[in-house]
Amino acid sequence: MLDLESFLTYSTRARTLQSLHNFDEAGITDLELAQFGTFGTTGALRGKIDDFELLERAPFVYSTFEKKASGYHKNLIVHQAEKNLPVPSIGPVQQTKHLTKDEFIWRIHAYLDSQGLCHFCKKACGSAPGTCPGPLDRSIVPIPPSFVAPPKPLDYKRPNPRNDSQSQAGKPTHPPVGSPPTKVAAVAALAEDEMYATLDKAAVSAIQLMDDELELAKTKKKLARTQEKQPEKVAVNYSEDNFFPEMDRAAVAAPEDLDKHLATLRHDGSEELLDDEANHMANLPSLF
């Protein structure tokens, strides 16, 4: 039986050989065929056939044997595939050497000192050593595997923990035990003349034009607001320019001659002529 071959394919080949051998006369029975075929299977499948006594059934039916053996073979393939799956790597396990009790306690204290935390409450309480009001924190301190505790000084004194109001999030206030104090970096002052770039005449002119355009836009905006607030007054101002229609010289001279003629009639005392003249003027067509 091949490695990637199913049991049904293997059994079909065996039945074909049996048919060819028994062409003239029956020489190989179904039980003998099953026994011969069992020897050609894998060790795990032979164990299943023996455990369930598939060859011991009486009367022996080859189709039943073939069905059960095929099911056992499929299950074996599935379990074998699960065993061959790659196991996901969890990552290298950080293994630390065995520490004594004093070394273990010193490692915790050194880490708390590097973070500026109190040994009693394990917080940034700012209390002097031995004066922390508590409460006592007995939880496990999560020390990163990369932290290496320095040797404990002979004259070690517990430093004061940092205060929350003076602390910076994520940054230790106190340097690690045994390391030199940090130095304050000097910051160079910026020259005042470097803050503003030099401008040429073209740049100054462009800026002046921009300022003029801004002032003009502001003026137009104010006029628009005034028109919205006093529409009647604006309408009168606009219409006053065209209140009197334009007249030519002949139209202007005609009223002047009429006034002179009426004045002559009044001077002579001809009231009837004035009435006739008024009626005549009333019947004249309009000048406009």
Tab-separated table of C-alpha atoms in Angstrom:
chain	number	residue	atom	x	y	z
A	1	MET	CA	0.000	0.000	0.000
A	2	LEU	CA	1.421	3.375	-1.006
A	3	ASP	CA	1.795	6.236	1.463
A	4	LEU	CA	-0.648	8.619	-0.277
A	5	GLU	CA	-3.046	5.880	-1.399
A	6	SER	CA	-6.475	5.413	0.104
A	7	PHE	CA	-7.561	2.029	1.399
A	8	LEU	CA	-10.392	1.796	-1.159
A	9	THR	CA	-7.927	2.221	-4.039
A	10	TYR	CA	-5.628	-0.354	-2.478
A	11	SER	CA	-8.547	-2.776	-1.981
A	12	THR	CA	-9.736	-2.257	-5.582
A	13	ARG	CA	-6.324	-3.246	-6.920
A	14	ALA	CA	-6.386	-6.342	-4.711
A	15	ARG	CA	-9.870	-7.338	-5.916
A	16	THR	CA	-8.736	-6.911	-9.527
A	17	LEU	CA	-5.826	-9.289	-8.975
A	18	GLN	CA	-8.207	-11.750	-7.276
A	19	SER	CA	-10.543	-11.650	-10.281
A	20	LEU	CA	-7.663	-12.323	-12.674
A	21	HIS	CA	-6.368	-15.188	-10.531
A	22	ASN	CA	-9.836	-16.741	-10.147
A	23	PHE	CA	-10.688	-16.419	-13.844
A	24	ASP	CA	-10.640	-20.163	-14.475
A	25	GLU	CA	-11.330	-21.453	-10.992
A	26	ALA	CA	-11.805	-20.011	-7.479
A	27	GLY	CA	-8.365	-20.102	-5.907
A	28	ILE	CA	-8.357	-17.105	-3.468
A	29	THR	CA	-11.302	-16.558	-1.146
A	30	ASP	CA	-12.408	-13.172	0.193
A	31	LEU	CA	-11.018	-13.983	3.663
A	32	GLU	CA	-7.629	-14.894	2.223
A	33	LEU	CA	-7.662	-11.710	0.136
A	34	ALA	CA	-8.391	-9.645	3.271
A	35	GLN	CA	-5.557	-11.373	5.141
A	36	PHE	CA	-3.094	-10.809	2.289
A	37	GLY	CA	-4.201	-7.188	1.983
A	38	THR	CA	-3.799	-6.575	5.726
A	39	PHE	CA	-0.132	-7.547	5.555
A	40	GLY	CA	0.469	-4.848	2.944
A	41	THR	CA	-1.005	-1.982	5.028
A	42	THR	CA	0.746	0.262	7.531
A	43	GLY	CA	1.415	-0.835	11.073
A	44	ALA	CA	-1.176	1.518	12.562
A	45	LEU	CA	-3.934	0.230	10.290
A	46	ARG	CA	-2.971	-3.397	10.966
A	47	GLY	CA	-3.268	-2.648	14.671
A	48	LYS	CA	-6.789	-1.283	14.184
A	49	ILE	CA	-7.821	-4.355	12.158
A	50	ASP	CA	-6.462	-6.657	14.849
A	51	ASP	CA	-7.955	-4.669	17.729
A	52	PHE	CA	-11.458	-4.764	16.256
A	53	GLU	CA	-11.084	-8.369	15.020
A	54	LEU	CA	-12.272	-7.590	11.516
A	55	LEU	CA	-10.766	-10.842	10.192
A	56	GLU	CA	-12.429	-12.933	12.911
A	57	ARG	CA	-16.016	-12.239	11.860
A	58	ALA	CA	-18.101	-15.257	10.849
A	59	PRO	CA	-19.482	-15.338	8.270
A	60	PHE	CA	-16.829	-13.082	6.738
A	61	VAL	CA	-18.142	-10.354	4.400
A	62	TYR	CA	-15.441	-8.562	2.430
A	63	SER	CA	-17.540	-5.423	1.797
A	64	THR	CA	-17.990	-4.936	5.570
A	65	PHE	CA	-14.252	-5.443	6.121
A	66	GLU	CA	-13.440	-2.964	3.348
A	67	LYS	CA	-15.833	-0.338	4.736
A	68	LYS	CA	-14.537	-0.496	8.328
A	69	ALA	CA	-10.864	-0.666	7.349
A	70	SER	CA	-11.293	2.347	5.057
A	71	GLY	CA	-12.825	4.374	7.920
A	72	TYR	CA	-9.969	3.472	10.259
A	73	HIS	CA	-7.441	4.489	7.623
A	74	LYS	CA	-9.078	7.918	7.110
A	75	ASN	CA	-9.058	8.640	10.854
A	76	LEU	CA	-5.402	7.670	11.093
A	77	ILE	CA	-4.531	10.111	8.289
A	78	VAL	CA	-6.382	12.962	10.040
A	79	HIS	CA	-4.670	12.348	13.389
A	80	GLN	CA	-1.292	12.022	11.730
A	81	ALA	CA	-1.780	15.374	9.955
A	82	GLU	CA	-2.629	17.066	13.253
A	83	LYS	CA	0.542	15.724	14.822
A	84	ASN	CA	2.647	17.037	11.962
A	85	LEU	CA	1.349	20.609	12.284
A	86	PRO	CA	4.091	23.079	13.258
A	87	VAL	CA	3.870	24.183	16.856
A	88	PRO	CA	3.817	28.002	17.122
A	89	SER	CA	6.849	29.271	18.884
A	90	ILE	CA	6.061	31.119	22.084
A	91	GLY	CA	9.408	32.861	21.981
A	92	PRO	CA	12.550	32.433	23.959
A	93	VAL	CA	11.837	31.962	27.608
A	94	GLN	CA	13.758	34.321	29.772
A	95	GLN	CA	15.585	32.139	32.195
A	96	THR	CA	17.274	33.850	35.094
A	97	LYS	CA	19.752	32.247	37.313
A	98	HIS	CA	18.676	31.234	40.755
A	99	LEU	CA	18.846	34.192	43.116
A	100	THR	CA	19.190	34.140	46.834
A	101	LYS	CA	16.655	35.858	49.035
A	102	ASP	CA	18.823	38.957	49.521
A	103	GLU	CA	19.638	39.191	45.808
A	104	PHE	CA	15.962	38.834	44.902
A	105	ILE	CA	14.935	41.608	47.322
A	106	TRP	CA	17.762	43.860	46.129
A	107	ARG	CA	16.692	43.411	42.499
A	108	ILE	CA	13.177	44.601	43.373
A	109	HIS	CA	14.463	47.569	45.381
A	110	ALA	CA	16.908	48.542	42.628
A	111	TYR	CA	14.126	48.538	40.038
A	112	LEU	CA	11.838	50.622	42.278
A	113	ASP	CA	14.676	53.103	42.853
A	114	SER	CA	15.302	53.390	39.115
A	115	GLN	CA	11.624	54.258	38.566
A	116	GLY	CA	11.444	56.629	41.546
A	117	LEU	CA	8.846	54.509	43.365
A	118	CYS	CA	8.339	53.955	47.056
A	119	HIS	CA	9.377	50.590	48.527
A	120	PHE	CA	6.267	50.498	50.728
A	121	CYS	CA	3.326	51.543	48.520
A	122	LYS	CA	5.186	51.054	45.213
A	123	LYS	CA	3.905	54.430	43.985
A	124	ALA	CA	5.340	57.894	43.420
A	125	CYS	CA	4.147	59.179	46.782
A	126	GLY	CA	7.089	61.521	47.465
A	127	SER	CA	7.301	60.402	51.108
A	128	ALA	CA	10.627	60.075	52.840
A	129	PRO	CA	11.810	56.503	53.540
A	130	GLY	CA	9.930	55.091	56.511
A	131	THR	CA	7.221	57.797	56.515
A	132	CYS	CA	4.898	56.497	53.783
A	133	PRO	CA	1.271	56.487	55.013
A	134	GLY	CA	0.525	53.445	52.862
A	135	PRO	CA	-1.297	51.234	52.336
A	136	LEU	CA	1.271	48.506	51.835
A	137	ASP	CA	1.312	47.071	48.313
A	138	ARG	CA	2.122	43.352	48.356
A	139	SER	CA	1.550	42.775	44.646
A	140	ILE	CA	4.278	41.421	42.368
A	141	VAL	CA	6.494	44.079	40.819
A	142	PRO	CA	6.526	43.623	36.987
A	143	ILE	CA	10.262	43.864	36.339
A	144	PRO	CA	11.187	43.672	32.634
A	145	PRO	CA	13.582	40.856	31.731
A	146	SER	CA	16.055	43.355	30.288
A	147	PHE	CA	16.583	45.027	33.668
A	148	VAL	CA	19.904	44.167	35.259
A	149	ALA	CA	20.332	45.072	38.905
A	150	PRO	CA	23.666	46.755	39.669
A	151	PRO	CA	25.773	45.599	42.621
A	152	LYS	CA	24.436	46.867	45.913
A	153	PRO	CA	26.631	49.662	47.324
A	154	LEU	CA	28.025	49.199	50.793
A	155	ASP	CA	26.713	52.604	51.884
A	156	TYR	CA	23.332	52.219	50.209
A	157	LYS	CA	20.632	54.593	51.405
A	158	ARG	CA	17.099	54.439	50.194
A	159	PRO	CA	16.384	57.502	47.997
A	160	ASN	CA	13.240	59.566	48.263
A	161	PRO	CA	10.582	58.527	45.720
A	162	ARG	CA	9.444	61.045	43.187
A	163	ASN	CA	6.229	62.998	43.542
A	164	ASP	CA	3.353	62.713	41.058
A	165	SER	CA	3.150	66.492	40.652
A	166	GLN	CA	6.823	66.677	39.725
A	167	SER	CA	7.108	63.449	37.769
A	168	GLN	CA	7.100	62.911	34.064
A	169	ALA	CA	5.033	60.036	32.697
A	170	GLY	CA	7.121	57.162	31.400
A	171	LYS	CA	10.480	58.669	32.443
A	172	PRO	CA	12.344	57.702	35.614
A	173	THR	CA	13.246	60.649	37.835
A	174	HIS	CA	16.131	58.969	39.616
A	175	PRO	CA	19.002	57.426	37.669
A	176	PRO	CA	19.725	53.732	38.177
A	177	VAL	CA	21.599	52.849	41.320
A	178	GLY	CA	25.354	53.163	40.841
A	179	SER	CA	25.134	55.314	37.689
A	180	PRO	CA	26.389	58.937	37.586
A	181	PRO	CA	23.804	61.702	37.824
A	182	THR	CA	22.402	63.021	34.599
A	183	LYS	CA	23.709	66.327	33.251
A	184	VAL	CA	21.467	69.165	32.219
A	185	ALA	CA	21.871	69.943	28.549
A	186	ALA	CA	22.465	73.588	27.709
A	187	VAL	CA	20.111	75.098	25.150
A	188	ALA	CA	21.541	77.726	22.798
A	189	ALA	CA	19.528	80.931	22.525
A	190	LEU	CA	18.213	81.966	19.134
A	191	ALA	CA	19.403	85.286	17.723
A	192	GLU	CA	16.599	87.802	17.309
A	193	ASP	CA	17.838	88.974	13.923
A	194	GLU	CA	17.533	85.451	12.544
A	195	MET	CA	13.819	85.213	13.324
A	196	TYR	CA	12.810	87.627	10.515
A	197	ALA	CA	14.019	87.318	6.940
A	198	THR	CA	15.230	90.378	5.019
A	199	LEU	CA	12.706	91.777	2.501
A	200	ASP	CA	13.550	93.534	-0.783
A	201	LYS	CA	11.565	96.396	-2.403
A	202	ALA	CA	9.460	94.063	-4.514
A	203	ALA	CA	8.376	92.093	-1.453
A	204	VAL	CA	7.514	95.305	0.420
A	205	SER	CA	5.466	96.595	-2.536
A	206	ALA	CA	3.594	93.318	-2.790
A	207	ILE	CA	2.756	93.442	0.905
A	208	GLN	CA	1.560	97.070	0.551
A	209	LEU	CA	-0.724	96.107	-2.351
A	210	MET	CA	-2.167	93.302	-0.288
A	211	ASP	CA	-2.860	95.739	2.561
A	212	ASP	CA	-4.591	98.182	0.172
A	213	GLU	CA	-6.786	95.420	-1.229
A	214	LEU	CA	-7.728	94.371	2.274
A	215	GLU	CA	-8.711	97.945	3.200
A	216	LEU	CA	-10.792	98.263	0.009
A	217	ALA	CA	-12.541	94.983	0.766
A	218	LYS	CA	-13.301	96.186	4.310
A	219	THR	CA	-14.772	99.452	2.959
A	220	LYS	CA	-17.015	97.614	0.489
A	221	LYS	CA	-18.158	95.333	3.260
A	222	LYS	CA	-19.081	98.307	5.467
A	223	LEU	CA	-21.065	99.921	2.619
A	224	ALA	CA	-22.935	96.687	2.020
A	225	ARG	CA	-23.855	96.506	5.705
A	226	THR	CA	-25.045	100.139	5.640
A	227	GLN	CA	-27.251	99.452	2.614
A	228	GLU	CA	-28.799	96.489	4.395
A	229	LYS	CA	-29.551	98.565	7.522
A	230	GLN	CA	-30.893	101.756	5.694
A	231	PRO	CA	-32.276	100.716	2.289
A	232	GLU	CA	-34.679	103.729	1.951
A	233	LYS	CA	-31.973	106.317	2.501
A	234	VAL	CA	-29.695	104.710	0.004
A	235	ALA	CA	-32.476	104.492	-2.570
A	236	VAL	CA	-33.118	108.248	-2.239
A	237	ASN	CA	-29.443	109.067	-2.654
A	238	TYR	CA	-29.262	106.971	-5.736
A	239	SER	CA	-32.404	108.539	-7.291
A	240	GLU	CA	-31.543	112.176	-6.527
A	241	ASP	CA	-28.982	112.312	-9.333
A	242	ASN	CA	-31.619	111.534	-11.970
A	243	PHE	CA	-34.572	113.326	-10.337
A	244	PHE	CA	-34.790	116.037	-13.054
A	245	PRO	CA	-34.600	114.819	-16.652
A	246	GLU	CA	-32.151	116.389	-19.054
A	247	MET	CA	-33.536	119.172	-21.367
A	248	ASP	CA	-32.096	120.713	-24.509
A	249	ARG	CA	-31.680	124.495	-25.105
A	250	ALA	CA	-34.983	124.876	-26.986
A	251	ALA	CA	-36.920	123.290	-24.142
A	252	VAL	CA	-35.234	125.607	-21.626
A	253	ALA	CA	-35.826	128.756	-23.780
A	254	ALA	CA	-39.575	128.092	-24.279
A	255	PRO	CA	-40.538	128.481	-20.584
A	256	GLU	CA	-38.415	131.642	-20.353
A	257	ASP	CA	-40.229	133.274	-23.307
A	258	LEU	CA	-43.573	132.267	-21.823
A	259	ASP	CA	-42.717	133.850	-18.489
A	260	LYS	CA	-41.752	137.112	-20.202
A	261	HIS	CA	-44.998	137.153	-22.221
A	262	LEU	CA	-47.130	136.539	-19.104
A	263	ALA	CA	-45.332	139.279	-17.258
A	264	THR	CA	-46.120	141.737	-20.094
A	265	LEU	CA	-49.795	140.842	-20.004
A	266	ARG	CA	-49.957	141.336	-16.220
A	267	HIS	CA	-48.279	144.677	-16.575
A	268	ASP	CA	-50.828	145.811	-19.187
A	269	GLY	CA	-53.801	144.547	-17.088
A	270	SER	CA	-55.250	142.225	-19.695
A	271	GLU	CA	-56.877	139.641	-17.431
A	272	GLU	CA	-59.000	138.187	-20.226
A	273	LEU	CA	-55.983	137.666	-22.347
A	274	LEU	CA	-54.333	135.881	-19.401
A	275	ASP	CA	-57.296	133.512	-19.089
A	276	ASP	CA	-57.212	132.802	-22.811
A	277	GLU	CA	-53.497	132.273	-22.621
A	278	ALA	CA	-53.880	129.892	-19.669
A	279	ASN	CA	-56.479	127.862	-21.531
A	280	HIS	CA	-54.210	127.834	-24.543
A	281	MET	CA	-51.290	126.581	-22.399
A	282	ALA	CA	-53.465	123.890	-20.869
A	283	ASN	CA	-54.222	122.515	-24.313
A	284	LEU	CA	-50.554	122.441	-25.375
A	285	PRO	CA	-48.816	119.035	-25.474
A	286	SER	CA	-46.438	118.141	-22.627
A	287	LEU	CA	-42.755	118.944	-23.082
A	288	PHE	CA	-41.614	115.684	-21.413
